[in-house]
Coordinates of C-alpha atoms (C1' of nucleotides) in Angstrom, one line a residue:
Chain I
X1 CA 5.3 -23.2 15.7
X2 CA 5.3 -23.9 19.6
X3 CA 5.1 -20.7 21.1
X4 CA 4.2 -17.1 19.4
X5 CA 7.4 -15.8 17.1
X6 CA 9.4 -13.0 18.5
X7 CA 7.4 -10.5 16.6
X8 CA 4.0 -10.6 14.3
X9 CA 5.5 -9.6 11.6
X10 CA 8.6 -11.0 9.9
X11 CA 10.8 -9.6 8.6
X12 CA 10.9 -6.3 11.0
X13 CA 11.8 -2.9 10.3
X14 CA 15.4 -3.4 10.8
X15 CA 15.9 -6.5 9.2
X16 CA 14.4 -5.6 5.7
X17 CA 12.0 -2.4 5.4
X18 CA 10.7 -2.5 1.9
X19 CA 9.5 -6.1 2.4
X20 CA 8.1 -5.7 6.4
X21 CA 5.9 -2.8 4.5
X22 CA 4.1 -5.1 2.5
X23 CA 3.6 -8.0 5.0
X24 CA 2.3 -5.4 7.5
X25 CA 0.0 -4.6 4.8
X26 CA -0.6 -8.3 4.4
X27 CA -1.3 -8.9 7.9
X28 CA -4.2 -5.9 8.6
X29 CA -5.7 -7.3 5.5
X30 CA -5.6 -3.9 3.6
X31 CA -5.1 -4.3 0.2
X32 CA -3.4 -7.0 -2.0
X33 CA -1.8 -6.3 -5.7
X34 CA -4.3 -6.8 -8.5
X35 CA -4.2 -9.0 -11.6
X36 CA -3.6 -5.6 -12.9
X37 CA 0.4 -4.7 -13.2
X38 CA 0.7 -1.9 -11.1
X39 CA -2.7 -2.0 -9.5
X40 CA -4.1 -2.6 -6.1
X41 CA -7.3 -4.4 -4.5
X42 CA -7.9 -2.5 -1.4
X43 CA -9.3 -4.6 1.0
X44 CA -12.5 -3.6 3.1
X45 CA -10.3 -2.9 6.3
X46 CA -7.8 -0.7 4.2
X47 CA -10.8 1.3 2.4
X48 CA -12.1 1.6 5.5
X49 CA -9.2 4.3 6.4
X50 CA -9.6 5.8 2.9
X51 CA -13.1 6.5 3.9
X52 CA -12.3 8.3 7.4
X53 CA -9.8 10.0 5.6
X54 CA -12.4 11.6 2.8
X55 CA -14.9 12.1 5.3
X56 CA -12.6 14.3 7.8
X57 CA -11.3 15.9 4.8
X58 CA -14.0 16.9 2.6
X59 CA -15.7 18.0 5.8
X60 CA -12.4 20.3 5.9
X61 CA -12.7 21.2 2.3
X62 CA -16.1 22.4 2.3
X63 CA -15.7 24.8 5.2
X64 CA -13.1 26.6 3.1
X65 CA -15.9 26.8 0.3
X66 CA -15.0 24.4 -2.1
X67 CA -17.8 22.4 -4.0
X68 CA -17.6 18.4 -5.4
X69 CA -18.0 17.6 -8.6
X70 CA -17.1 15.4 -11.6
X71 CA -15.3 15.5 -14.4
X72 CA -14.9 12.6 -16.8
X73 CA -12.3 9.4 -16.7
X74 CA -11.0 10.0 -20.5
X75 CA -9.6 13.4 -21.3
X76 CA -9.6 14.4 -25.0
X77 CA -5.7 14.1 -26.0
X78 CA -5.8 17.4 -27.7
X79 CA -6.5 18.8 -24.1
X80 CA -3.2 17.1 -22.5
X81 CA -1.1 19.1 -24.8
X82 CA -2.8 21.9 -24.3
X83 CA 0.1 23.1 -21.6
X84 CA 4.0 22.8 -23.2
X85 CA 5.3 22.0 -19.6
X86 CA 2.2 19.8 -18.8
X87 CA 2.5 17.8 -21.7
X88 CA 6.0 17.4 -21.1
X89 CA 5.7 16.0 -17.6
X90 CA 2.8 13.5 -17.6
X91 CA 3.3 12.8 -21.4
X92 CA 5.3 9.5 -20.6
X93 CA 3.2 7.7 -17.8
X94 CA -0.5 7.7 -20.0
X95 CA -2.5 5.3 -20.6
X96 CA -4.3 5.7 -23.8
X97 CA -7.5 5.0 -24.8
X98 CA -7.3 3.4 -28.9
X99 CA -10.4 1.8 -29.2
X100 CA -14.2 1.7 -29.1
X101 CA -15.1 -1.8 -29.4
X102 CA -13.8 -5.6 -29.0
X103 CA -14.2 -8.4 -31.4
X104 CA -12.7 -11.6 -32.2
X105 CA -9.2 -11.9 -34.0
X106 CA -7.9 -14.9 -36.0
X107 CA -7.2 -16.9 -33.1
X108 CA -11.0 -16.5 -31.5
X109 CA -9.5 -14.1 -28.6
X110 CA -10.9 -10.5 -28.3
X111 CA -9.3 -7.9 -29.5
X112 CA -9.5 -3.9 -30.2
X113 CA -11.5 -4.0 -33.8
X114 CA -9.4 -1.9 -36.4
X115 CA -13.4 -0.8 -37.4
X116 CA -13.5 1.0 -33.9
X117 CA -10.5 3.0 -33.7
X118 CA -11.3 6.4 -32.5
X119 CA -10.1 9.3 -34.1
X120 CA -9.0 11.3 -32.3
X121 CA -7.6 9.1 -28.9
X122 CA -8.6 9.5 -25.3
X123 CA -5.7 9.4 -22.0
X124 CA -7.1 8.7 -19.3
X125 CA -6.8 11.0 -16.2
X126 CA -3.3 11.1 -14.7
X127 CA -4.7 14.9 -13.2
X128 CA -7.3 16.8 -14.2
X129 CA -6.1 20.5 -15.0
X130 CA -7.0 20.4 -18.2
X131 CA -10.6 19.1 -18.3
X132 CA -11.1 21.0 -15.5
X133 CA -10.1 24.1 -17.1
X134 CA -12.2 23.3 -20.3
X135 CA -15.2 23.4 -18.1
X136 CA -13.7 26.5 -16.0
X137 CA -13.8 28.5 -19.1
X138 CA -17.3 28.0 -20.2
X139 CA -18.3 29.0 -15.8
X140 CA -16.5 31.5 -15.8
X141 CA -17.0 35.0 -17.4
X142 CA -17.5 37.6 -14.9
X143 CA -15.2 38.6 -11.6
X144 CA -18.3 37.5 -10.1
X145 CA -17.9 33.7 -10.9
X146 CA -14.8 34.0 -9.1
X147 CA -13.1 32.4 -6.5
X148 CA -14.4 29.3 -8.3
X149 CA -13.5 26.3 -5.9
X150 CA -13.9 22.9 -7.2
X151 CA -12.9 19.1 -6.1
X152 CA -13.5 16.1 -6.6
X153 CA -12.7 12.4 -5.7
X154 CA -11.8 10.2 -8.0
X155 CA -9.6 7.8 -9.3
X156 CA -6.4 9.0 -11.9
X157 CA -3.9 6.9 -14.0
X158 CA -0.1 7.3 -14.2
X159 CA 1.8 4.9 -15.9
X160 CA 4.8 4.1 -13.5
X161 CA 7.8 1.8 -13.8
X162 CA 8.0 0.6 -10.5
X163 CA 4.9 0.4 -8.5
X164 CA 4.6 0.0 -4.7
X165 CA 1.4 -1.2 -2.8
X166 CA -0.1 2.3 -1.4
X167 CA 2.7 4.5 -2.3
X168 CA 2.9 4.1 -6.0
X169 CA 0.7 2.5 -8.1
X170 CA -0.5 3.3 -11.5
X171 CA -4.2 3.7 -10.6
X172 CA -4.8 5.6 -7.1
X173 CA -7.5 7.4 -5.3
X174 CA -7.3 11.0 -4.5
X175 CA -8.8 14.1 -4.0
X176 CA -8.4 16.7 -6.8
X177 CA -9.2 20.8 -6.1
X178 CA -8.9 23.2 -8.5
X179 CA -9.7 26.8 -7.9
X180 CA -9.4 29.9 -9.9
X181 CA -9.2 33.5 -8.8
X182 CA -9.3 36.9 -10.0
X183 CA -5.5 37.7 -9.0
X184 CA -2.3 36.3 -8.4
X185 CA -2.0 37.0 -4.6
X186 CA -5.3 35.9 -3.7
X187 CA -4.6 32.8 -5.8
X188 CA -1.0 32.6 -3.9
X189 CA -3.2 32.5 -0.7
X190 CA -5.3 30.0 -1.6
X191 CA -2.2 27.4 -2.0
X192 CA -0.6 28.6 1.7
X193 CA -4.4 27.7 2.9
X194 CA -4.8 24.4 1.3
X195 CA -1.3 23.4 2.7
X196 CA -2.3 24.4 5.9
X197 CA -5.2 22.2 5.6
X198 CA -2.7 19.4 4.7
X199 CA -0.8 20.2 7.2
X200 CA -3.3 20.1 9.7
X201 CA -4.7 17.0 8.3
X202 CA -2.1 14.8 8.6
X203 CA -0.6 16.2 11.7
X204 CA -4.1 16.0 13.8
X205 CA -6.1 13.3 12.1
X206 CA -3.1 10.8 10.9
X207 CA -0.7 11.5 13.4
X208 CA 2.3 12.5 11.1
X209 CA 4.1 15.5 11.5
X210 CA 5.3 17.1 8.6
X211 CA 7.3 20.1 7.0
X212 CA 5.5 22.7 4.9
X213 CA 7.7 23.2 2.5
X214 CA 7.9 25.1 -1.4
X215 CA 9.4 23.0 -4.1
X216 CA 12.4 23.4 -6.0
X217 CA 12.2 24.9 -9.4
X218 CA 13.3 21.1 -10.4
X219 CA 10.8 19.6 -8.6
X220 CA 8.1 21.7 -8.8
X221 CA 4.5 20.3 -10.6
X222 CA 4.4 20.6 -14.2
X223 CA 2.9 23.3 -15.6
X224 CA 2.9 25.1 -12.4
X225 CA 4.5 28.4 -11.1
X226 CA 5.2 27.4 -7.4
X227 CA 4.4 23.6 -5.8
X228 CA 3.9 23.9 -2.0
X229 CA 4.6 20.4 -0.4
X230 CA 4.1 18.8 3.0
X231 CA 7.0 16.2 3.7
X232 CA 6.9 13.5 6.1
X233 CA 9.7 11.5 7.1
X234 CA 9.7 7.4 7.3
X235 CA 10.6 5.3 10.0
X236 CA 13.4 4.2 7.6
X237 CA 14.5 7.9 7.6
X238 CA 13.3 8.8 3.9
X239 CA 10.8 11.8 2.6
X240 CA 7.4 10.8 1.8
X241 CA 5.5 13.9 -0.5
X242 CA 2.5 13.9 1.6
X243 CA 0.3 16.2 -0.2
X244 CA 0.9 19.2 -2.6
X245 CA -0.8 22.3 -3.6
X246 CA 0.1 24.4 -6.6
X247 CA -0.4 28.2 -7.6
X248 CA -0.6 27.3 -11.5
X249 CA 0.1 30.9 -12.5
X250 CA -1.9 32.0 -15.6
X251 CA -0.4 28.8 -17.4
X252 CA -3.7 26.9 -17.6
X253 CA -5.9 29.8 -17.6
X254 CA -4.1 30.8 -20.6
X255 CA -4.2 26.8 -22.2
X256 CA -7.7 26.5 -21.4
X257 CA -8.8 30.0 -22.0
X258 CA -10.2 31.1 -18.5
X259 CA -11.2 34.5 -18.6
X260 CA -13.3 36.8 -17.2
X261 CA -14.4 40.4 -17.2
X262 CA -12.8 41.9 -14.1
X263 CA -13.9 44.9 -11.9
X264 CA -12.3 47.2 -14.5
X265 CA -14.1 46.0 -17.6
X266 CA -11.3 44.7 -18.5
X267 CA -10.7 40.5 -20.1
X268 CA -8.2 39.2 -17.8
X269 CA -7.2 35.4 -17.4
X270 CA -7.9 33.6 -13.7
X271 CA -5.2 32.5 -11.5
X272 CA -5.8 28.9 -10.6
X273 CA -4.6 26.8 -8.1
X274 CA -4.3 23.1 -7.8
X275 CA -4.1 20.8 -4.7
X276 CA -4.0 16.8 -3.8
X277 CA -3.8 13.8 -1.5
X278 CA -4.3 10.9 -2.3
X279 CA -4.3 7.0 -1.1
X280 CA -0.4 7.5 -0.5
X281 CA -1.5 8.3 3.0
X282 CA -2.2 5.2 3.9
X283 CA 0.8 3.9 3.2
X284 CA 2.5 6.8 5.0
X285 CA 0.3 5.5 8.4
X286 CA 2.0 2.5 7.7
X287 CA 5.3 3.6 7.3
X288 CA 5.3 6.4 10.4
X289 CA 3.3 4.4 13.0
X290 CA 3.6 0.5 12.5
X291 CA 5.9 -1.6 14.1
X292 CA 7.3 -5.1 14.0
X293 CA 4.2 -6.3 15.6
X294 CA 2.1 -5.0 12.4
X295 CA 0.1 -2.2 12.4
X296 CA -0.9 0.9 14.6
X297 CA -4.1 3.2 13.4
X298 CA -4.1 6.7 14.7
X299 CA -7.4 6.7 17.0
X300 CA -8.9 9.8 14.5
X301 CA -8.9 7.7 11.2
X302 CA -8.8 3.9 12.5
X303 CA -11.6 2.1 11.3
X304 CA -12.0 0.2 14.9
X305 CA -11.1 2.6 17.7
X306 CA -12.1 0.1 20.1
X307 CA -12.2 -3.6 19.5
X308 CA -13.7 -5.7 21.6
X309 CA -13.1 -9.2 22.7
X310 CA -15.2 -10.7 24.4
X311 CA -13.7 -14.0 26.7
X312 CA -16.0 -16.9 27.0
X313 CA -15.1 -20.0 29.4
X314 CA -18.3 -21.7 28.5
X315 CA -21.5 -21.5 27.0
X316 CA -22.9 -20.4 30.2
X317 CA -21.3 -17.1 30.4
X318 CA -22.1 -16.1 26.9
X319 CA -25.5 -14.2 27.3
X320 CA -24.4 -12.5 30.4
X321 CA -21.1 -11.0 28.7
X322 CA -22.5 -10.0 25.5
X323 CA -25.5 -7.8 27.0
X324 CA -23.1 -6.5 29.3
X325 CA -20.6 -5.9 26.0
X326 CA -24.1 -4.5 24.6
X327 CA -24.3 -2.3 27.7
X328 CA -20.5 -0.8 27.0
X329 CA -20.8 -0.7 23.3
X330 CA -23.8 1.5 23.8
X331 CA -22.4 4.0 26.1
X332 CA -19.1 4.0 23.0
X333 CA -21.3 4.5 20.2
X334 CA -23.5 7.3 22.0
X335 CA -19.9 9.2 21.8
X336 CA -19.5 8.5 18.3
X337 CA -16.4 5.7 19.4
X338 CA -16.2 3.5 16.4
X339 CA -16.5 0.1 18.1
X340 CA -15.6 -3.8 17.1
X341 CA -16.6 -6.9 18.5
X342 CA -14.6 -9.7 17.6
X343 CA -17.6 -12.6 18.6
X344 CA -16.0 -14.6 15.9
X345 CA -15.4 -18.2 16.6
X346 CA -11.5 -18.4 17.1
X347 CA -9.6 -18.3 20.3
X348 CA -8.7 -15.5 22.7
X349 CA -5.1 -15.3 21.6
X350 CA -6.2 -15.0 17.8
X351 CA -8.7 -12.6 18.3
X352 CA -5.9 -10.6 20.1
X353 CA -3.3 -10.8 17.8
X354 CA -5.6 -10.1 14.6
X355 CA -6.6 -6.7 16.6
X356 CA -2.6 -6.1 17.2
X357 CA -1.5 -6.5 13.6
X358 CA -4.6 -4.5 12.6
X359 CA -3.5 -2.0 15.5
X360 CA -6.6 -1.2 16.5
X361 CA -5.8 1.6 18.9
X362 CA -7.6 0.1 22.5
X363 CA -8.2 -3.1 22.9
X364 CA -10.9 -4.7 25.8
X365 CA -10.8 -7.9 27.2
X366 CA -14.7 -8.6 29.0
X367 CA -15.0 -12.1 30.1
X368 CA -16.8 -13.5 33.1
X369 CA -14.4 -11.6 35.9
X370 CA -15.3 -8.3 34.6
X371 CA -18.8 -9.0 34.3
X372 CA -18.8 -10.1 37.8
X373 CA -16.6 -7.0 38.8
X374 CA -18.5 -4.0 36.8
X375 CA -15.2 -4.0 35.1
X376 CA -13.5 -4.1 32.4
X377 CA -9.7 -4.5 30.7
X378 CA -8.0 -2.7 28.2
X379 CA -4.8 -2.2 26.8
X380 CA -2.9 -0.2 24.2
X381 CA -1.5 -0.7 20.6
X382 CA 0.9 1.8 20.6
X383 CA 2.2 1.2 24.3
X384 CA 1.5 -2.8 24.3
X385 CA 0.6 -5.6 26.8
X386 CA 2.3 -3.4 29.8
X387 CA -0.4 -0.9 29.5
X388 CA -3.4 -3.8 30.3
X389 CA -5.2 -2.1 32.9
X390 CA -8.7 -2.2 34.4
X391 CA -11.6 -0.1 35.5
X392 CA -14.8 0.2 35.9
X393 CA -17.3 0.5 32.6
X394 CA -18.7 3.8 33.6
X395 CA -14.9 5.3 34.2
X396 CA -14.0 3.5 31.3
X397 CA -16.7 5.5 29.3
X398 CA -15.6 8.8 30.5
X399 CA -12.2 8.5 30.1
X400 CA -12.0 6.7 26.5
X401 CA -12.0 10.2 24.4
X402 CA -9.3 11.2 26.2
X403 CA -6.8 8.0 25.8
X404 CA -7.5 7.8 22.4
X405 CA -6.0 11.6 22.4
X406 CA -3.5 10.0 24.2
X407 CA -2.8 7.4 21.6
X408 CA -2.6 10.0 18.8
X409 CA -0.5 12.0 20.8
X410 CA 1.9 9.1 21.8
X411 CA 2.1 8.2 18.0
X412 CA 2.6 11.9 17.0
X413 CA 5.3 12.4 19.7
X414 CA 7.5 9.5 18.5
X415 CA 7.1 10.3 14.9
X416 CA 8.4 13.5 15.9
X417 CA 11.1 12.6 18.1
X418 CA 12.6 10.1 15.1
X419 CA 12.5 12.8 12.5
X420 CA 14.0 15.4 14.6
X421 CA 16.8 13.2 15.6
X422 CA 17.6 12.6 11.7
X423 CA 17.6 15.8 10.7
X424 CA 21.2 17.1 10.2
X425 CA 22.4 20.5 9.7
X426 CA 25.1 20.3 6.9
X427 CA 27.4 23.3 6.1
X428 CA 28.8 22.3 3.2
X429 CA 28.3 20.2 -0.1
X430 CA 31.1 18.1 1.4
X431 CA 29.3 17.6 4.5
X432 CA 26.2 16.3 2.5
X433 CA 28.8 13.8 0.7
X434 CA 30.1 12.4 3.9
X435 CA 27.2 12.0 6.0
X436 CA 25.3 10.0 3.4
X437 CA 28.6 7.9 1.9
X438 CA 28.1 6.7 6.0
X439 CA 24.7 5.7 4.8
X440 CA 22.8 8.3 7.2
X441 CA 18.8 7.6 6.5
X442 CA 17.2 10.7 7.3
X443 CA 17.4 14.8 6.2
X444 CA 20.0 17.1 5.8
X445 CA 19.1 20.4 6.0
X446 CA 21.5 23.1 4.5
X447 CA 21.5 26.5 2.9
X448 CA 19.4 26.3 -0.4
X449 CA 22.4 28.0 -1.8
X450 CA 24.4 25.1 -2.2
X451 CA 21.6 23.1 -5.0
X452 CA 23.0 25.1 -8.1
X453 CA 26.1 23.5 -9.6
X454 CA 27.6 20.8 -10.4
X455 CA 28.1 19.6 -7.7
X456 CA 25.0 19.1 -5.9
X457 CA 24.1 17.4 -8.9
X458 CA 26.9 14.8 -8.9
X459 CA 26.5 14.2 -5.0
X460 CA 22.1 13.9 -5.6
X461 CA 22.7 11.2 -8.3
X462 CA 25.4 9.4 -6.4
X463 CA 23.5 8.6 -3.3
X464 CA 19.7 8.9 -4.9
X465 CA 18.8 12.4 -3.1
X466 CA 16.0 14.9 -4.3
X467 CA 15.7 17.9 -2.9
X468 CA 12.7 17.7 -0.5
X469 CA 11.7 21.5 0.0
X470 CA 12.4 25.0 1.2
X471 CA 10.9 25.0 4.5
X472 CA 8.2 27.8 5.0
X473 CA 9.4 28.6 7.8
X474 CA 13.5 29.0 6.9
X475 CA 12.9 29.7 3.2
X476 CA 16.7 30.2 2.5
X477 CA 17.2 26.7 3.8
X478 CA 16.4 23.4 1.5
X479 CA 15.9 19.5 2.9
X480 CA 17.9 16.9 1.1
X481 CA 17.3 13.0 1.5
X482 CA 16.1 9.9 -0.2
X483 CA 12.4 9.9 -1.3
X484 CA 9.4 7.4 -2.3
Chain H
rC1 C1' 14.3 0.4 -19.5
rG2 C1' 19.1 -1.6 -17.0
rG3 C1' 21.1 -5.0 -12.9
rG4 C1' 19.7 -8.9 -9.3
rG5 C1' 16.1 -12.4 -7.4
rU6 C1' 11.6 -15.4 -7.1
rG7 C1' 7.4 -18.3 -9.4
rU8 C1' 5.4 -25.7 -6.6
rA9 C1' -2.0 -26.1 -2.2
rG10 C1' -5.0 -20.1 0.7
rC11 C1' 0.1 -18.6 3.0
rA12 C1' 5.5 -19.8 3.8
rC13 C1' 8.6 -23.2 1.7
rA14 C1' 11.3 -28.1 0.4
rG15 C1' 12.0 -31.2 -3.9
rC16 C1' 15.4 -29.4 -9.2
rC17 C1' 22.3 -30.2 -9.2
rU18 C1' 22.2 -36.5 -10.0
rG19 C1' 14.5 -36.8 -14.8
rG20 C1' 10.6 -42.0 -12.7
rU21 C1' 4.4 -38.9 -12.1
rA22 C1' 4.6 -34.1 -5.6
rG23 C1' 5.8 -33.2 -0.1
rU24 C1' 6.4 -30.3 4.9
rG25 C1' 4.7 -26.4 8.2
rC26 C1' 0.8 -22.9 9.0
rG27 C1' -4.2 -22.1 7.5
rC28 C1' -9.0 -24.7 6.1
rU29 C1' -13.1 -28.8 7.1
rC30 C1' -15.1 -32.5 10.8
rG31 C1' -14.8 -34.6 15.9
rC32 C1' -13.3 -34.6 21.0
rU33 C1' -10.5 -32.0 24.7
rU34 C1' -9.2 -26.9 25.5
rU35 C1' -9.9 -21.4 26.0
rG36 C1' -7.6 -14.3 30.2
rG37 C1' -1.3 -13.2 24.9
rG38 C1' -0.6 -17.2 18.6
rA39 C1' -3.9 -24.7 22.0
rG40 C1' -3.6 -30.5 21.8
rC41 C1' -4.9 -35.2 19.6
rG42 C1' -7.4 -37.8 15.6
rA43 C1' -9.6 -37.9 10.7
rG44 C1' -10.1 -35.1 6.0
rA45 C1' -10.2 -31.6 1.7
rG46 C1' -7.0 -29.0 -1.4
rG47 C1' -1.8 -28.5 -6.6
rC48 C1' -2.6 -30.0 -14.8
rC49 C1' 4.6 -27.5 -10.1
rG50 C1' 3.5 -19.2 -13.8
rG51 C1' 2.8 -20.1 -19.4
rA52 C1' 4.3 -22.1 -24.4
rG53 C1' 7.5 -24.9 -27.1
rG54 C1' 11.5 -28.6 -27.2
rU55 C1' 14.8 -33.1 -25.5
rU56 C1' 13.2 -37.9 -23.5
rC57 C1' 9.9 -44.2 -23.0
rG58 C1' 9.1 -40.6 -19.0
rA59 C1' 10.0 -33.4 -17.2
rA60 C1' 8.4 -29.6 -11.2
rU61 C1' 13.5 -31.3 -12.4
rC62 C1' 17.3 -30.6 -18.5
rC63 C1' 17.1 -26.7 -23.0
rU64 C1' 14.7 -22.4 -25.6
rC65 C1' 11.3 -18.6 -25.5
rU66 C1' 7.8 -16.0 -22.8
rC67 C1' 4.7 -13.8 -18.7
rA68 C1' 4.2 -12.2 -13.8
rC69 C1' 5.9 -10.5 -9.1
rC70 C1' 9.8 -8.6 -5.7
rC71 C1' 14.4 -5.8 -4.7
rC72 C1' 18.1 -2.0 -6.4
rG73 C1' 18.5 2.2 -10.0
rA74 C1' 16.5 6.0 -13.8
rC75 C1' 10.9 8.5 -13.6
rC76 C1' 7.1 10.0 -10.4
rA77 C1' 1.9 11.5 -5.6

RNA sequence: CGGGGUGUAGCACAGCCUGGUAGUGCGCUCGCUUUGGGAGCGAGAGGCCGGAGGUUCGAAUCCUCUCACCCCGACCA
């Protein structure tokens, strides 16, 4: 290798998607699959995001009122089946817990002792309605208890044939809330608010614009009465379920015996709600924003807003550029600018192309010219090596909020601009046939109408489409495309 | 679970058809020279070739069986 390849990351976008997805993942040093089938390591830098995501999120969370918690990895099986529609939809993907103990078989190697089997078996979590609920029942008595908002953060199990780094994987991370209510419209509220904050979420902290949306009956959660969804749409032009929030009806209420003395006098069952996001999201950054050079963070949840690199010539310069680097890194942190100094060994261009294919937002080059100058360089991911520009420190510091908006906003804007320009209006069920037999990658949108029969049916199998969602805002319209 | 593909050094691969005891590039270690967009030279370290059987004097290579991973589908956040 003489000179740098064309791009970072090979092979790009165009060239082959799936697989330039998991080497941009590679390259960032996020995560890496786990010895585990179906699992993933993430990697300090990746879990790094996962934590700005929690922390502007359950910041979010509790302004609305709603309280952590923590409810137990193994849920009684007895409990799963609790809820007809429940059972029938998580039923296949759980892992189940047989055994209480380990001892050695025939051969000398461990295995489950037939002394230790358990009685009555354990799943583990793939969602935690019905524990939740258990607990729910035994809080809740009076219309006083109520709303009852819970979360919490945890980890959940779903068996899945065919996992993918981020987007699928049998164990994830996510964020659980359950709420309960005394009635059916303030419970319907509840899910229109936590979509909202979804919404908002992923639109102002990650950058990705999305459609609020309802679920189809088809597609709805199990167990519940109406699934509200935000969709996002890939750089490769399919759907990505962002984040859903459900109004369960009375249905678990009912299983798990939540019930409480209203107003009236009168025994009446809660309304519950149920809402999630989970470590997904990270691989939807990586799929809206990156690009063939690797990765781009959004400024809001990028662990390294800034990164620094400082440019030595020779040992002479070095005190003089690091307390000036001191100086500047100061002035960041005072505004709460996450900040990285790459005063690693390796050589200029490394250090820069590590920070590209980790796309740290703003990068600053601060090497004996600027020291000498009271200035400094910088350049930008999302815009590349023809942003580089200089300025002083001080203008630098007053001006650094405000390009990082710029970044967002940059990232934002294109995400936008590629979805709406693959978003077709279709008329007709043949429409839908033609445009995606001439392998269009991105939405139709059409009247919702045209999903009962046969038809729709045939066409969705043929060419792998779901039915996204009913747009909030044009509820007699549905989205149709290809999903992860 | 079906169809396709791949397992050889940390990573990417060659070697396999035509068996003879393992190689290239990057990375890593050390030294010197370099250093503002992926450095150069020199010297090193590192692999029971995914696993288990079998054929053979001899297997990374041939045969059988397994396991894992990836892609495409069905299922799903």
């Amino acid at each position: 290798m003489s000179k740098k390849a064309k791009t970072a990351i090979t092979p790009t976008r165009e060239e082959n998607f799936p697989e330039w997805y998991q080497q941009v993942i590679k390259a960032a040093d996020m995560a890496e699959n786990a010895p585990v089938r179906g699992c993933m390591t993430i990697k300090p830098y990746g879990y790094a995001v996962w934590e700005n995501m929690q922390r502007i999120f359950d910041d979010r969370i509790k302004e609305l009122g709603v309280q952590n918690a923590y409810f137990p990895l193994l849920i009684p099986l007895e409990f799963i089946s609790r809820e007809a529609e429940h059972v029938e939809g998580f039923a296949k993907e759980c892992a189940v817990v047989t055994h209480h103990r380990l001892e050695a078989g025939p051969d000398g190697k461990l295995q489950p002792a037939k002394s230790a089997k358990l009685e009555e078996p354990y799943v583990i979590r793939p969602t935690s309605e019905t524990i939740i609920g258990d607990a729910m029942a035994r809080w809740i008595q009076s219309y006083r208890d109520l709303p009852m908002k819970l979360n919490q953060w945890c980890n959940v199990m779903r068996w899945e044939m065919r996992p993918r780094i981020f987007l699928r994987t049998s164990e994830f991370l996510w964020q659980e809330g359950h709420n309960a209510f005394e009635n059916e419209e303030q419970a319907r509220d509840d899910t229109h608010k936590m979509l909202n904050a979804y919404a908002e979420f992923a639109e102002n902290s990650l950058a990705i614009p999305v459609i609020r949306g309802e679920k189809t009956a088809d597609e709805r959660f199990p167990g519940a009465v109406m699934t509200l969804t935000i969709e996002a749409m890939m750089q490769d032009g399919k759907a990505l379920q962002a984040g859903t929030s459900h109004y369960l009806g009375q249905n678990f209420a009912k299983s798990c015996e939540i019930k409480f003395q209203s107003r009236e006098g009168v025994e009446e069952y809660a309304h519950t709600t149920s809402w999630g996001i989970s470590t997904r999201l990270i691989g939807a950054l990586i799929m809206s924003h990156a690009d063939d050079d690797g990765m781009i963070m959004p400024p809001r949840i990028a662990p390294h807003q800034v990164g620094i690199i400082p440019i030595i010539r020779n040992d002479a310069d070095t005190d003089e550029i690091m307390s000036y680097i001191d100086d500047l890194v100061a002035k960041l942190k005072a505004q709460g600018i996450r900040v990285n100094i790459d005063d690693s060994e390796g050589r200029t261009g490394d250090k820069m192309w590590g920070m590209i294919k980790q796309g740290v937002p703003l990068r600053v080059e601060i090497g004996g010219r600027e020291v000498d100058e009271g200035t400094l360089t910088h350049t930008r991911r999302d815009l590349g090596r023809d942003s580089k520009a200089s300025c002083s420190v001080d203008e630098f510091a007053g001006s650094v909020q405000g390009i990082l908006d710029a970044i967002h906003d940059e990232l934002y804007r294109r995400a936008q601009t590629l979805r709406d320009e693959n978003i077709k209006d279709v008329s007709g069920l043949g429409e839908l046939e033609a445009l995606f037999k001439d392998n269009f990658a991105g939405f139709a949108r059409m009247d919702v109408a045209l999903i009962e029969g046969a038809d729709y049916e045939r066409i969705t199998k043929q060419h792998s489409l779901t039915s996204r969602c009913m747009p909030l805002d044009a509820p007699d319209k549905v989205i149709v495309g290809k999903a992860y």
